[in-house]
Amino acid sequence: MNRIVRTTRSTLRRHALKATTYTGSDGTAWFAGSELRAPSIASYFCGDDVKAGGGGFVRPAGVPGQIAKVASTGGLAILSQRALDSRFDEILGGAVAVPGLVDLHTDLPSDIDQLRSQLLTSTTREDFRRIRKANFTYRVTVDPDEVRQFHARHVEPLVKHRFPEDGRVWSLDAMLAALDEGGELVCADIEGEWVAGIFNIAGDTTYALRSLGIRDADNDIRQKRVIAALIVRSLERAVELGCVRATLGRSLPFLGKGPVWFKAKWGGMITIEPEAAHMHMFADLTSPAVRRMLTDSPIIHSEDNGELAASTWLEPGEKPLQVTVREAGRFQGITRWYVVADSETLAAGVTELSENQKIVPVPFDASGDGPIWLGTLVSSAATPG
């Protein structure tokens, strides 16, 4: 009997999808199919106290029903692209296709003075003030022993601190091997004490910012704007080497005051690889938790033509309106901003919203039964009539 049970379970798992539920103080997220960064993705919806809850497997035929069940409780459902087949075609119209990660890069001028002028904006002014106050000094090294120390003392602690559930550390062997391919370590010191660094790779025309580290993940060091300092120094280094572009690494596809926002303020343009894997996110706008996420962390998603869009929820009031209009003009690489709100809120902000051609107002009407999917609304707004 045990052999029959094991065989049956094995057969079911081969044809089923791995399913995991994450919970936190802000909400519940359900994933079907494998997502390497699921805990960090879930934190945008569930909160920083997110924890993995129930797991197991779900048959493909049961996925639509489970998505509806998750929505009925105000949760967020995510279906991995790796799990897709024709059986899901009927439900995908309700989802937005969200890239697993987005890339950021910035094009560089030919001299340092022009770069500094380009980097100094109203958004970065406070960073520069704090950097000057910290009085960092910098050095560049290719010493393998220092790279080993950097990996153990700076990189590993920071990744484990920021992404305890799913952080991925670039291996020491790969970092050491990269020294033969243009790799170098840019270090930041305070009064001769090494406090942070970033391992970069210099190519013929492109300078890639790769692996950041802060000694012992010390938050006091972080608060001195050391990450901003290392980005600025790395961009200066790229110009010194004659590079015309710097890549700023990959980040999860959420805006708001997070990694994408931080990199974009240093001139980063958002892109994705054409073959990048996507998540299909089912966000029911009748859920207060979904609207809260879209307010705090607008979602980057792909259009049918391959361009990138963002979707956000607009709360009533002058301040949310100002923030939305400002953010819609901040991010290079986002071609459309879908601003979802009730009709009264959109009408009150019609003048300000119309000033940015990227913004597409999307009226929301909560009347009726069943979920109101974000994917359905933005698809209708993208192709009116």
mmCIF file of N, CA and C in Angstrom, residues 141-152 155 170-185 199-201 210-211:
data_model
loop_
_atom_site.group_PDB
_atom_site.id
_atom_site.type_symbol
_atom_site.label_atom_id
_atom_site.label_comp_id
_atom_site.label_asym_id
_atom_site.label_seq_id
_atom_site.Cartn_x
_atom_site.Cartn_y
_atom_site.Cartn_z
ATOM 1 N N THR A 141 41.192 48.330 -5.969
ATOM 2 C CA THR A 141 42.136 47.241 -5.774
ATOM 3 C C THR A 141 41.728 46.027 -6.595
ATOM 4 N N VAL A 142 42.717 45.258 -6.990
ATOM 5 C CA VAL A 142 42.488 43.949 -7.633
ATOM 6 C C VAL A 142 43.206 42.863 -6.849
ATOM 7 N N ASP A 143 43.522 43.148 -5.601
ATOM 8 C CA ASP A 143 44.215 42.199 -4.732
ATOM 9 C C ASP A 143 43.254 41.067 -4.360
ATOM 10 N N PRO A 144 43.563 39.806 -4.716
ATOM 11 C CA PRO A 144 42.666 38.687 -4.402
ATOM 12 C C PRO A 144 42.377 38.546 -2.907
ATOM 13 N N ASP A 145 43.364 38.831 -2.064
ATOM 14 C CA ASP A 145 43.136 38.711 -0.616
ATOM 15 C C ASP A 145 42.108 39.732 -0.138
ATOM 16 N N GLU A 146 42.155 40.926 -0.687
ATOM 17 C CA GLU A 146 41.163 41.925 -0.301
ATOM 18 C C GLU A 146 39.778 41.555 -0.839
ATOM 19 N N VAL A 147 39.757 40.942 -2.010
ATOM 20 C CA VAL A 147 38.474 40.471 -2.551
ATOM 21 C C VAL A 147 37.889 39.393 -1.646
ATOM 22 N N ARG A 148 38.730 38.491 -1.150
ATOM 23 C CA ARG A 148 38.249 37.448 -0.237
ATOM 24 C C ARG A 148 37.683 38.068 1.042
ATOM 25 N N GLN A 149 38.391 39.044 1.570
ATOM 26 C CA GLN A 149 37.920 39.710 2.780
ATOM 27 C C GLN A 149 36.599 40.448 2.512
ATOM 28 N N PHE A 150 36.518 41.084 1.361
ATOM 29 C CA PHE A 150 35.306 41.804 0.985
ATOM 30 C C PHE A 150 34.106 40.857 0.900
ATOM 31 N N HIS A 151 34.316 39.715 0.278
ATOM 32 C CA HIS A 151 33.227 38.747 0.119
ATOM 33 C C HIS A 151 32.728 38.261 1.473
ATOM 34 N N ALA A 152 33.661 37.925 2.379
ATOM 35 C CA ALA A 152 33.277 37.355 3.671
ATOM 36 C C ALA A 152 32.754 38.389 4.654
ATOM 37 N N VAL A 155 30.060 41.453 1.707
ATOM 38 C CA VAL A 155 28.975 41.017 0.821
ATOM 39 C C VAL A 155 28.024 40.055 1.517
ATOM 40 N N TRP A 170 26.854 36.261 -4.927
ATOM 41 C CA TRP A 170 27.786 35.925 -6.000
ATOM 42 C C TRP A 170 28.945 35.169 -5.389
ATOM 43 N N SER A 171 29.266 34.017 -5.910
ATOM 44 C CA SER A 171 30.261 33.155 -5.273
ATOM 45 C C SER A 171 31.639 33.802 -5.287
ATOM 46 N N LEU A 172 32.425 33.453 -4.277
ATOM 47 C CA LEU A 172 33.789 33.966 -4.191
ATOM 48 C C LEU A 172 34.614 33.512 -5.388
ATOM 49 N N ASP A 173 34.466 32.257 -5.802
ATOM 50 C CA ASP A 173 35.233 31.764 -6.946
ATOM 51 C C ASP A 173 34.925 32.572 -8.206
ATOM 52 N N ALA A 174 33.642 32.886 -8.414
ATOM 53 C CA ALA A 174 33.265 33.666 -9.592
ATOM 54 C C ALA A 174 33.826 35.083 -9.507
ATOM 55 N N MET A 175 33.816 35.652 -8.309
ATOM 56 C CA MET A 175 34.355 36.998 -8.130
ATOM 57 C C MET A 175 35.854 37.024 -8.397
ATOM 58 N N LEU A 176 36.558 36.033 -7.890
ATOM 59 C CA LEU A 176 38.004 35.975 -8.127
ATOM 60 C C LEU A 176 38.311 35.746 -9.606
ATOM 61 N N ALA A 177 37.526 34.900 -10.261
ATOM 62 C CA ALA A 177 37.732 34.657 -11.689
ATOM 63 C C ALA A 177 37.496 35.928 -12.500
ATOM 64 N N ALA A 178 36.569 36.765 -12.037
ATOM 65 C CA ALA A 178 36.252 37.995 -12.762
ATOM 66 C C ALA A 178 37.399 38.999 -12.733
ATOM 67 N N LEU A 179 38.363 38.810 -11.821
ATOM 68 C CA LEU A 179 39.537 39.701 -11.794
ATOM 69 C C LEU A 179 40.313 39.621 -13.100
ATOM 70 N N ASP A 180 40.237 38.486 -13.773
ATOM 71 C CA ASP A 180 40.923 38.320 -15.056
ATOM 72 C C ASP A 180 40.095 38.838 -16.226
ATOM 73 N N GLU A 181 38.898 39.337 -15.940
ATOM 74 C CA GLU A 181 37.989 39.818 -16.994
ATOM 75 C C GLU A 181 37.597 41.276 -16.773
ATOM 76 N N GLY A 182 38.484 42.024 -16.136
ATOM 77 C CA GLY A 182 38.213 43.440 -15.895
ATOM 78 C C GLY A 182 37.628 43.736 -14.537
ATOM 79 N N GLY A 183 37.535 42.719 -13.668
ATOM 80 C CA GLY A 183 36.975 42.940 -12.344
ATOM 81 C C GLY A 183 37.879 43.785 -11.466
ATOM 82 N N GLU A 184 37.271 44.636 -10.655
ATOM 83 C CA GLU A 184 38.022 45.456 -9.711
ATOM 84 C C GLU A 184 37.116 45.827 -8.546
ATOM 85 N N LEU A 185 37.714 46.085 -7.414
ATOM 86 C CA LEU A 185 36.979 46.392 -6.193
ATOM 87 C C LEU A 185 37.182 47.860 -5.842
ATOM 88 N N PHE A 199 32.116 45.590 -6.044
ATOM 89 C CA PHE A 199 32.919 44.887 -7.048
ATOM 90 C C PHE A 199 32.298 45.136 -8.412
ATOM 91 N N ASN A 200 33.093 45.687 -9.331
ATOM 92 C CA ASN A 200 32.630 46.055 -10.663
ATOM 93 C C ASN A 200 33.468 45.352 -11.720
ATOM 94 N N ILE A 201 32.945 45.340 -12.950
ATOM 95 C CA ILE A 201 33.672 44.752 -14.078
ATOM 96 C C ILE A 201 33.746 45.770 -15.203
ATOM 97 N N ARG A 210 28.406 45.515 -9.896
ATOM 98 C CA ARG A 210 27.956 44.151 -9.668
ATOM 99 C C ARG A 210 27.563 43.847 -8.226
ATOM 100 N N SER A 211 28.509 43.792 -7.313
ATOM 101 C CA SER A 211 28.227 43.247 -5.989
ATOM 102 C C SER A 211 28.621 44.237 -4.898
#
